[in-house]
XYZ file of C-alpha atoms in Angstrom:
666
model
C -24.010 22.559 10.635
C -24.921 19.394 8.749
C -24.825 16.040 10.523
C -21.767 13.968 9.571
C -22.596 10.281 9.787
C -20.002 7.592 10.405
C -19.537 4.847 7.777
C -22.119 2.518 9.350
C -24.947 5.045 9.595
C -24.035 6.482 6.183
C -24.465 3.023 4.623
C -27.789 2.566 6.412
C -28.952 5.969 5.176
C -28.282 4.916 1.572
C -30.783 2.060 1.935
C -33.687 4.222 3.183
C -36.077 4.775 0.263
C -37.464 8.270 -0.524
C -40.509 9.434 1.479
C -40.153 6.518 3.893
C -41.959 6.527 7.221
C -38.957 5.714 9.363
C -38.764 4.025 12.753
C -35.221 4.271 14.187
C -34.878 1.903 17.140
C -32.025 2.570 19.569
C -31.710 6.023 18.064
C -29.146 7.345 20.580
C -28.753 11.045 19.526
C -31.215 10.730 16.612
C -28.377 11.412 14.143
C -29.824 9.166 11.433
C -33.405 10.567 11.359
C -32.081 14.146 11.605
C -29.726 13.555 8.677
C -32.461 11.953 6.535
C -35.016 14.666 7.324
C -32.593 17.504 6.577
C -31.710 15.789 3.283
C -35.431 15.521 2.410
C -35.138 11.738 2.218
C -37.962 10.730 4.588
C -41.503 11.948 5.071
C -41.557 11.365 8.820
C -39.585 9.569 11.520
C -40.055 8.161 15.008
C -36.864 7.964 17.057
C -37.020 5.436 19.902
C -34.581 4.696 22.721
C -35.105 2.690 25.891
C -32.621 4.679 27.978
C -33.376 8.079 29.478
C -30.024 9.693 28.607
C -30.053 8.935 24.844
C -33.797 9.729 24.714
C -33.232 13.192 26.203
C -30.208 13.791 23.947
C -32.233 12.841 20.877
C -35.135 15.078 21.915
C -32.814 18.034 22.494
C -31.082 17.502 19.138
C -34.398 17.389 17.256
C -35.691 20.516 18.999
C -32.446 22.430 18.411
C -32.868 21.885 14.656
C -36.579 22.687 14.602
C -37.576 19.242 13.321
C -40.329 18.450 15.870
C -42.964 18.429 13.102
C -41.140 15.641 11.237
C -39.394 13.644 13.993
C -41.162 12.270 17.058
C -38.885 11.145 19.885
C -40.179 8.489 22.302
C -38.740 6.524 25.191
C -39.522 2.829 25.354
C -38.483 -0.726 24.630
C -38.065 -1.760 20.991
C -41.231 -1.472 18.895
C -43.580 -0.958 21.859
C -43.712 2.885 21.607
C -44.844 2.623 17.943
C -48.409 2.549 16.623
C -49.546 0.192 13.815
C -49.129 1.712 10.331
C -46.977 4.535 11.783
C -43.767 3.349 10.085
C -42.982 1.342 6.947
C -39.177 1.171 7.380
C -37.251 0.085 10.469
C -33.563 0.754 11.164
C -31.817 -1.031 14.046
C -28.042 -0.701 14.410
C -25.355 -1.542 16.930
C -27.258 -4.227 18.847
C -26.618 -7.945 19.199
C -28.290 -10.137 16.611
C -30.384 -11.975 19.200
C -31.531 -8.654 20.690
C -32.628 -7.433 17.264
C -34.701 -10.584 16.736
C -36.332 -10.132 20.164
C -37.235 -6.528 19.284
C -38.768 -7.584 15.974
C -40.871 -10.213 17.776
C -42.168 -7.760 20.384
C -44.985 -6.101 18.362
C -46.322 -8.303 15.522
C -49.062 -5.759 14.753
C -46.447 -3.030 14.130
C -44.089 -5.300 12.187
C -46.940 -6.431 9.931
C -47.119 -2.954 8.377
C -43.317 -2.655 7.868
C -42.047 -3.160 4.287
C -38.291 -2.837 4.814
C -35.802 -3.745 7.571
C -32.303 -2.193 7.598
C -30.232 -3.925 10.248
C -26.651 -3.777 11.506
C -26.249 -6.592 14.033
C -23.166 -6.975 16.194
C -22.811 -10.739 16.375
C -25.112 -13.659 15.518
C -25.349 -12.443 11.902
C -25.997 -15.971 10.636
C -28.860 -16.427 13.109
C -30.475 -13.147 11.992
C -30.320 -14.232 8.342
C -31.802 -17.668 8.980
C -34.627 -16.500 11.244
C -35.778 -13.622 9.035
C -35.642 -15.680 5.834
C -37.555 -18.456 7.583
C -40.213 -15.890 8.568
C -40.764 -14.956 4.939
C -38.574 -11.866 4.620
C -36.411 -11.522 1.491
C -32.738 -10.571 1.619
C -32.519 -7.502 -0.615
C -28.897 -6.452 -0.086
C -25.867 -6.710 2.201
C -22.773 -4.524 2.534
C -19.602 -4.679 4.602
C -18.498 -1.418 6.220
C -15.283 -0.596 8.081
C -15.434 1.809 11.011
C -12.730 2.388 13.642
C -10.778 -0.647 12.512
C -13.703 -3.058 12.737
C -15.789 -4.562 9.929
C -19.584 -4.563 10.206
C -22.347 -5.882 7.958
C -25.486 -3.918 7.053
C -28.429 -6.091 5.913
C -31.575 -5.050 4.060
C -34.753 -7.168 4.118
C -37.903 -6.564 2.122
C -41.316 -8.212 1.916
C -41.514 -7.698 -1.850
C -38.126 -8.247 -3.511
C -34.794 -9.925 -2.893
C -33.496 -13.412 -2.212
C -35.941 -15.868 -0.636
C -34.902 -18.706 1.677
C -34.946 -21.031 -1.335
C -32.627 -18.667 -3.225
C -30.155 -18.550 -0.340
C -30.307 -22.339 0.082
C -29.481 -22.679 -3.616
C -26.570 -20.257 -3.234
C -25.340 -22.200 -0.208
C -25.302 -25.441 -2.196
C -23.363 -23.777 -5.021
C -20.743 -22.391 -2.645
C -20.411 -25.687 -0.782
C -19.998 -27.519 -4.077
C -17.132 -25.195 -4.945
C -15.476 -25.726 -1.555
C -14.377 -29.289 -2.229
C -11.254 -30.426 -0.403
C -9.711 -33.749 0.495
C -10.865 -34.179 4.061
C -11.610 -37.352 6.015
C -14.109 -35.519 8.254
C -16.476 -34.529 5.428
C -19.530 -34.195 7.690
C -17.704 -31.860 10.069
C -16.252 -29.934 7.100
C -19.698 -29.331 5.594
C -21.083 -28.187 8.959
C -18.218 -25.705 9.413
C -18.468 -24.519 5.807
C -22.246 -24.042 6.094
C -21.885 -22.043 9.334
C -19.193 -19.892 7.686
C -21.463 -19.230 4.689
C -24.348 -18.032 6.856
C -22.103 -16.003 9.152
C -20.460 -14.022 6.324
C -23.573 -13.823 4.148
C -24.602 -14.875 0.622
C -24.654 -11.412 -0.946
C -21.442 -10.412 0.820
C -19.749 -13.444 -0.713
C -21.240 -12.749 -4.140
C -19.761 -9.243 -4.149
C -16.409 -10.340 -2.739
C -13.715 -7.698 -2.336
C -11.140 -6.649 0.215
C -13.267 -6.660 3.361
C -14.647 -10.176 2.898
C -11.130 -11.439 2.214
C -9.983 -9.599 5.325
C -12.675 -11.301 7.421
C -11.599 -14.685 6.081
C -7.905 -13.923 6.624
C -8.554 -12.842 10.215
C -10.583 -16.001 10.837
C -7.767 -18.111 9.366
C -5.130 -16.421 11.529
C -7.207 -16.864 14.690
C -7.782 -20.557 13.965
C -4.160 -21.181 13.082
C -2.968 -19.505 16.280
C -5.511 -21.501 18.277
C -4.262 -24.762 16.750
C -0.640 -23.917 17.579
C -1.601 -23.153 21.154
C -3.594 -26.372 21.566
C -0.717 -28.425 20.162
C 1.250 -27.548 23.286
C -1.230 -29.544 25.394
C -1.614 -33.266 25.927
C -2.744 -35.046 22.719
C -5.289 -37.165 24.604
C -7.016 -34.040 25.897
C -6.849 -31.676 22.935
C -6.638 -34.072 19.976
C -10.350 -33.944 18.978
C -10.458 -30.155 19.342
C -7.361 -29.769 17.153
C -8.952 -32.001 14.509
C -12.129 -29.899 14.496
C -10.163 -26.653 14.313
C -8.089 -27.980 11.395
C -11.256 -28.951 9.550
C -12.644 -25.448 10.079
C -9.310 -24.037 8.875
C -9.736 -26.037 5.652
C -13.237 -24.604 5.249
C -11.874 -21.055 5.536
C -9.090 -21.817 3.043
C -11.567 -23.355 0.607
C -13.784 -20.278 0.800
C -10.784 -17.964 0.396
C -9.842 -19.800 -2.781
C -13.181 -19.215 -4.499
C -14.291 -15.874 -3.010
C -13.304 -13.218 -5.567
C -10.258 -11.114 -4.693
C -11.204 -8.549 -7.320
C -14.740 -8.286 -8.596
C -16.931 -6.521 -11.126
C -19.450 -4.256 -9.454
C -21.698 -2.043 -11.513
C -19.596 -2.903 -14.548
C -16.275 -1.676 -13.156
C -13.459 -3.936 -11.981
C -12.358 -3.061 -8.521
C -9.140 -4.222 -6.879
C -8.315 -4.178 -3.206
C -6.697 -0.853 -2.275
C -5.151 0.457 0.914
C -4.386 4.020 1.949
C -1.112 5.948 1.886
C -1.432 6.166 5.675
C -1.512 2.369 5.896
C 1.640 2.018 3.771
C 3.342 4.552 6.050
C 2.310 2.524 9.088
C 3.729 -0.674 7.548
C 7.089 1.019 6.904
C 7.193 2.606 10.353
C 6.676 -0.739 12.073
C 10.288 -1.533 11.119
C 11.698 1.996 10.697
C 9.878 4.511 12.953
C 10.118 8.163 11.940
C 11.498 8.927 15.412
C 14.699 7.110 14.433
C 15.487 9.659 11.702
C 18.184 12.279 12.266
C 16.958 15.742 13.258
C 18.175 17.218 9.962
C 16.319 14.597 7.940
C 12.852 14.889 6.392
C 10.920 11.615 6.349
C 7.314 10.469 6.124
C 4.541 11.515 3.731
C 6.009 14.522 1.910
C 3.586 14.869 -1.010
C -0.053 13.858 -1.399
C -3.129 12.840 0.576
C -2.560 10.266 3.320
C -6.123 8.988 2.918
C -5.728 8.402 -0.831
C -6.175 4.823 -1.978
C -3.179 2.924 -3.334
C -3.280 0.014 -5.761
C 0.238 0.389 -7.203
C 3.485 1.332 -5.441
C 6.826 2.241 -7.014
C 9.930 1.783 -4.841
C 12.912 4.006 -5.700
C 16.057 5.510 -4.208
C 15.627 9.042 -5.543
C 12.735 11.329 -6.546
C 14.325 12.015 -9.935
C 12.460 13.068 -13.114
C 13.076 9.570 -14.505
C 11.480 7.956 -11.436
C 8.463 10.283 -11.592
C 7.925 9.438 -15.271
C 8.278 5.758 -14.410
C 5.549 6.132 -11.765
C 3.268 7.928 -14.227
C 3.769 5.249 -16.887
C 3.234 2.475 -14.333
C 0.069 4.094 -12.955
C 1.395 4.227 -9.387
C -0.470 6.227 -6.757
C 2.509 6.206 -4.385
C 6.304 6.370 -4.588
C 8.109 5.024 -1.536
C 11.551 6.602 -1.835
C 14.707 6.396 0.220
C 15.916 9.957 -0.266
C 13.628 12.836 0.744
C 12.057 15.047 -1.877
C 12.087 18.260 0.160
C 15.114 19.033 2.335
C 14.830 22.821 2.404
C 11.738 25.066 2.487
C 10.493 26.205 -0.914
C 10.506 29.969 -1.484
C 7.865 29.890 -4.218
C 5.903 27.622 -6.572
C 6.839 29.356 -9.837
C 7.101 27.190 -12.927
C 10.601 28.540 -13.649
C 11.820 27.274 -10.267
C 13.397 23.869 -10.988
C 12.997 22.844 -7.320
C 9.226 22.698 -7.647
C 9.057 20.776 -10.925
C 8.838 17.341 -9.331
C 6.435 18.234 -6.464
C 4.070 19.927 -8.920
C 4.270 17.018 -11.349
C 3.473 14.535 -8.592
C 0.497 16.583 -7.405
C -0.831 16.984 -10.955
C -0.785 13.206 -11.458
C -2.175 12.348 -8.016
C 1.001 10.559 -6.897
C 2.008 10.643 -3.220
C 5.649 10.523 -2.081
C 6.809 8.844 1.127
C 10.448 8.994 2.255
C 12.201 6.537 4.607
C 15.798 7.705 4.886
C 18.036 7.656 7.983
C 15.331 5.797 9.908
C 15.470 2.982 7.322
C 19.291 3.099 7.321
C 19.230 2.271 11.045
C 16.841 -0.673 10.618
C 17.452 -4.313 9.732
C 16.134 -3.461 6.254
C 19.164 -1.348 5.356
C 21.397 -2.530 2.514
C 24.223 -3.076 4.998
C 22.370 -6.044 6.511
C 21.341 -7.352 3.082
C 24.930 -7.232 1.788
C 26.258 -8.789 4.994
C 23.824 -11.687 4.748
C 24.736 -12.163 1.080
C 28.400 -12.533 2.076
C 27.473 -15.002 4.799
C 28.931 -12.878 7.593
C 28.753 -14.533 10.994
C 28.025 -12.875 14.354
C 26.850 -9.717 12.581
C 26.569 -6.672 14.803
C 25.756 -2.984 14.297
C 28.839 -1.027 13.237
C 27.768 2.301 14.786
C 24.988 1.874 17.402
C 22.866 4.983 17.902
C 20.453 3.810 20.589
C 18.058 1.140 21.749
C 14.384 0.680 21.063
C 12.005 2.103 23.621
C 9.899 -0.568 25.304
C 6.373 -0.522 26.714
C 4.507 -2.914 28.940
C 0.981 -3.563 27.704
C -1.509 -4.609 30.392
C -5.079 -5.485 29.441
C -7.964 -6.949 31.420
C -9.929 -9.616 29.563
C -12.861 -11.892 30.469
C -11.586 -15.409 31.123
C -13.523 -16.808 28.166
C -11.737 -14.487 25.716
C -8.184 -14.379 27.061
C -6.775 -16.938 24.610
C -8.163 -15.234 21.515
C -6.968 -11.776 22.650
C -3.503 -13.110 23.495
C -3.238 -14.817 20.088
C -4.098 -11.582 18.305
C -1.547 -9.590 20.315
C 1.177 -12.166 19.674
C 0.313 -12.018 15.994
C 1.191 -8.310 15.799
C 4.514 -8.662 17.621
C 3.676 -8.333 21.318
C 5.922 -10.555 23.447
C 8.118 -11.452 20.483
C 11.899 -11.194 21.057
C 11.839 -7.512 22.038
C 14.579 -7.169 24.668
C 18.341 -6.866 24.173
C 18.972 -10.199 25.908
C 21.342 -12.631 24.212
C 18.628 -15.297 23.932
C 15.623 -13.014 23.376
C 15.293 -13.976 19.709
C 14.591 -17.587 20.672
C 11.341 -16.834 22.537
C 7.889 -15.759 21.376
C 4.373 -15.545 22.872
C 5.836 -14.257 26.150
C 2.950 -13.227 28.423
C 1.980 -13.250 32.091
C -1.587 -13.595 33.300
C -3.328 -13.542 36.664
C -7.013 -13.905 37.497
C -9.073 -11.380 39.381
C -12.445 -9.675 39.774
C -13.240 -6.930 37.256
C -16.099 -4.540 37.924
C -17.859 -1.699 36.136
C -21.235 0.032 36.000
C -22.642 0.584 32.471
C -24.256 4.017 32.144
C -27.026 5.102 29.761
C -25.746 5.196 26.192
C -23.361 2.277 26.667
C -23.748 -1.135 25.029
C -22.135 -3.549 27.501
C -21.238 -7.055 26.379
C -22.210 -8.271 29.848
C -24.198 -6.614 32.610
C -27.155 -4.233 32.727
C -27.398 -0.458 32.516
C -27.054 1.164 35.929
C -25.981 -2.004 37.742
C -22.506 -2.715 39.144
C -21.269 -5.732 37.211
C -18.618 -8.202 38.415
C -16.764 -10.264 35.798
C -14.115 -12.953 36.249
C -11.257 -11.333 34.320
C -7.617 -12.031 33.589
C -4.827 -9.463 33.782
C -2.795 -10.174 30.634
C 0.539 -8.415 30.205
C 3.598 -8.449 27.982
C 6.278 -6.211 26.442
C 6.390 -4.609 22.998
C 8.527 -2.042 21.148
C 7.177 1.519 21.169
C 7.062 1.495 17.358
C 4.343 -1.202 17.461
C 2.153 0.497 20.081
C -0.472 1.965 17.734
C -0.672 -1.257 15.721
C -1.028 -3.371 18.884
C -3.713 -1.148 20.448
C -5.715 -1.215 17.218
C -5.542 -5.023 17.146
C -6.400 -5.204 20.854
C -9.544 -3.093 20.493
C -10.717 -5.176 17.579
C -10.169 -8.505 19.373
C -11.497 -7.488 22.808
C -15.182 -8.269 23.486
C -15.800 -4.995 25.385
C -16.652 -1.778 23.557
C -14.211 0.047 25.887
C -11.367 -2.317 26.887
C -9.321 -1.402 29.972
C -5.632 -1.390 29.116
C -2.385 0.329 30.179
C 0.723 1.254 28.193
C 3.574 1.637 30.680
C 6.983 3.060 29.611
C 9.898 0.874 30.696
C 13.542 1.657 31.458
C 14.590 -1.729 30.061
C 16.544 -1.461 26.823
C 15.199 -2.974 23.656
C 17.114 -4.125 20.611
C 19.892 -1.797 19.481
C 19.679 0.197 16.269
C 22.310 2.031 14.271
C 24.233 2.359 11.035
C 26.123 -0.343 9.176
C 27.147 -3.864 10.164
C 30.340 -5.701 11.032
C 30.893 -9.445 11.062
C 33.226 -12.329 10.291
C 33.566 -14.385 7.149
C 33.507 -18.149 7.839
C 37.208 -18.187 6.904
C 39.779 -15.697 5.634
C 39.564 -14.987 1.882
C 41.277 -12.755 -0.659
C 39.617 -9.506 -1.740
C 39.044 -10.914 -5.238
C 37.153 -13.885 -3.828
C 35.051 -11.779 -1.466
C 34.092 -9.328 -4.204
C 33.510 -12.157 -6.684
C 30.922 -13.754 -4.417
C 29.195 -10.444 -3.735
C 29.223 -9.434 -7.419
C 27.549 -12.748 -8.259
C 24.645 -11.806 -5.983
C 24.428 -8.328 -7.517
C 24.086 -9.625 -11.079
C 20.707 -11.178 -12.005
C 22.181 -13.243 -14.856
C 24.970 -14.707 -12.747
C 22.789 -15.208 -9.680
C 20.228 -17.225 -11.604
C 22.924 -19.690 -12.613
C 23.917 -20.053 -8.973
C 20.263 -20.571 -7.931
C 20.492 -17.556 -5.632
C 18.247 -14.515 -5.712
C 19.794 -11.297 -6.977
C 20.044 -8.394 -4.567
C 18.999 -6.035 -7.371
C 15.600 -5.983 -9.022
C 17.226 -5.143 -12.374
C 20.702 -5.194 -13.896
C 23.223 -2.448 -13.047
C 26.717 -1.724 -14.340
C 29.265 -2.681 -11.655
C 32.305 -1.275 -13.493
C 32.259 1.902 -11.363
C 33.115 -0.019 -8.171
C 36.551 1.042 -6.796
C 39.041 -0.737 -4.550
C 41.952 0.509 -2.446
C 44.447 -1.504 -0.431
C 46.438 -4.710 -0.596
C 44.394 -7.136 -2.698
C 46.447 -10.095 -1.514
C 45.792 -9.413 2.172
C 43.491 -12.049 3.764
C 40.057 -10.666 4.652
C 38.189 -12.054 7.695
C 36.402 -9.180 9.468
C 34.169 -7.113 7.149
C 32.381 -3.824 7.884
C 29.607 -2.543 5.604
C 28.097 0.959 5.576
C 25.659 1.731 2.771
C 25.241 5.225 1.362
C 27.672 7.885 2.564
C 29.807 5.253 4.253
C 33.176 6.979 4.184
C 32.427 8.695 7.484
C 32.348 5.291 9.195
C 36.029 4.530 8.458
C 37.145 5.486 12.022
C 34.470 3.145 13.480
C 35.515 0.292 11.196
C 39.202 0.788 12.042
C 38.467 0.917 15.757
C 36.646 -2.411 15.532
C 39.448 -4.111 13.631
C 37.834 -4.477 10.206
C 40.017 -5.856 7.405
C 37.644 -4.548 4.738
C 35.054 -1.763 4.562
C 32.393 -1.980 1.853
C 30.742 1.417 1.521
C 29.567 4.171 -0.766
C 30.857 7.729 -1.239
C 34.384 7.373 0.144
C 36.412 10.515 -0.588
C 40.163 10.936 -1.126
C 41.153 11.826 2.428
C 38.915 9.163 3.964
C 40.475 6.377 1.886
C 43.956 7.590 2.856
C 42.961 7.271 6.521
C 41.738 3.728 5.879
C 44.951 2.718 4.101
C 47.067 4.230 6.861
C 45.179 2.040 9.331
C 45.803 -1.057 7.201
C 42.171 -1.495 6.092
C 41.134 -2.318 2.527
C 38.232 -0.315 1.053
C 35.584 -1.202 -1.533
C 33.704 1.908 -2.704
C 30.509 0.750 -4.457
C 29.185 4.277 -4.861
C 26.073 5.657 -3.203
C 23.506 4.173 -5.593
C 24.859 0.606 -5.815
C 25.421 0.370 -2.064
C 21.786 1.296 -1.331
C 19.838 -0.283 -4.204
C 19.576 -3.714 -2.495
C 17.286 -2.283 0.193
C 14.593 -1.649 -2.441
C 14.216 -5.341 -3.171
C 14.327 -6.122 0.560
C 11.549 -3.589 1.157
C 9.534 -5.019 -1.752
C 9.799 -8.514 -0.249
C 8.661 -7.121 3.121
C 5.612 -5.486 1.527
C 4.699 -8.724 -0.242
C 4.639 -10.560 3.100
C 2.019 -8.133 4.463
C -1.384 -9.821 3.961
C -3.217 -6.530 3.540
C -0.944 -5.667 0.576
C -1.222 -8.954 -1.261
C -3.348 -7.407 -4.024
C -1.339 -4.184 -4.226
C 1.059 -4.184 -7.164
C 4.634 -3.406 -6.122
C 7.333 -2.421 -8.588
C 11.000 -1.609 -7.980
C 12.298 1.267 -10.099
C 14.500 0.238 -13.016
C 16.426 3.511 -13.011
C 20.163 3.084 -12.535
C 23.087 5.045 -11.139
C 23.487 8.510 -12.693
C 27.205 8.134 -13.469
C 28.392 6.765 -16.804
C 31.803 5.090 -17.177
C 33.811 6.501 -20.066
C 34.684 3.786 -22.597
């Protein structure tokens, strides 16, 4: 079976030139030299590891593949097991930048014969660049690589070609010249900007793209959170630190403004894309699939979850018109409200009308994601949007179906890193108004911490941030804990692992019996004062019409114009309306709930003959908007939510312009 390299090692392998004499330092299981030898990419290789366990694993792996004639496995520290002129290419990955520089300084006679360095430092990237360029090496290439949610840089240095120190200094001056901002602390600004330039890298910045913008965005968020936290302290104590942090924030913003969001690489324009899986995760942060009814069918229904997405079409229905719209628009993903597949398909014959749309989507490489009854029970449903448009007060869920499950997250963090880890967790929703308490919404950044003594023994093969292999290490740590909704657990753990300094953070996710925020269908609330039906509908209709809304300086609830003449009313139009219930979609079934809660008016879709008679008998007025019109507002709400997600800022989002299927006879 062929070796499958992770993204980091795969990128390193691309930089190894044909017939190289490879020295792989810190080889672990010798995956890289084995892969390159089996691909015929290197003439010979020496795999070196200081630790007994990885050394024995590497030796066994080489022997099991019969590669002893090409790969020599040795145990030792850095370059010391190598002989002069034995290797011309060195690869060192997964070590701290300072450690890499120490290794390269350990055997000058060996390094003198090396023509190429391929390095992947973990930290101190700017120091590695400066030291190697100062020693006469040339920076040949750099690439950012994402692996397990973290972004790493792979650097290539050559003795013969690439950017010299003078070239990088010239690039630094050009970037700094472009990062002009109005700032009283110009000297501090230039120092922060220069450090940022060297940390991210000249060739990384030249290429630009999604990962460099992500690094800058993450740096900005961390600084901004740090500033907010410091502002809670005494000005006399934290004032200078806040000033410095704000100056650094300006440096990040200045670099964001001039670093290319989309760039031309090898002649082809590339935009920042995300995966279908990521879009699904963004939706499920607010509308988890577990909220859907058992009969429903939600999630990714068509397509490859790993496929990249640059354009999204939002629609209510997977109709032929919507599919054609997606094809014309060039969308890779349709996020729809109604599921595409409710019942199992019996066959895939071309004369089976049920398979027309799935086949068409597959042929054009378009994925389909459905968020149906789970979205209806979220705060993104049209019921909430319509209620807010009417200005309803004390809005509550019309038909509660349950409460959010809650978890307690406990993580143990070194004292020096507790603030940065806490800021990251708060940024993804941990400790943010999660309980069902009446005042919960007015609190954020809710954490508890207590100090203690953490201990662990790093074993061979580990890469501890602190401590030595085989020695019991004691670290002053903080137990940091807070509460989060279950739906955010995966997102929070991913953020935690990225922010934590340890390669294996210790954390607990503990289920709680506390109740989180309620969820359910529809809303009910009070108008500020009693109004006639005509006045209530007039105000709502104004928000549903783009042309009228623009004159009122209010945003329309629809992305495009729709005919409202199909809306029906039943009941006494002169009766004062104060309490309003709203149930989007098939809302007629909620008439008993609305009557029981004393609603004067129900705004819904799909109210049938017998249901409206029940409403009238109970003295409640009914406005039947129809299924389509009552649910269309959630598309614009969802589009606005997507546009607030930083990772989607370069993804084009379009709301379908298809309208309701019914036509009103003239």
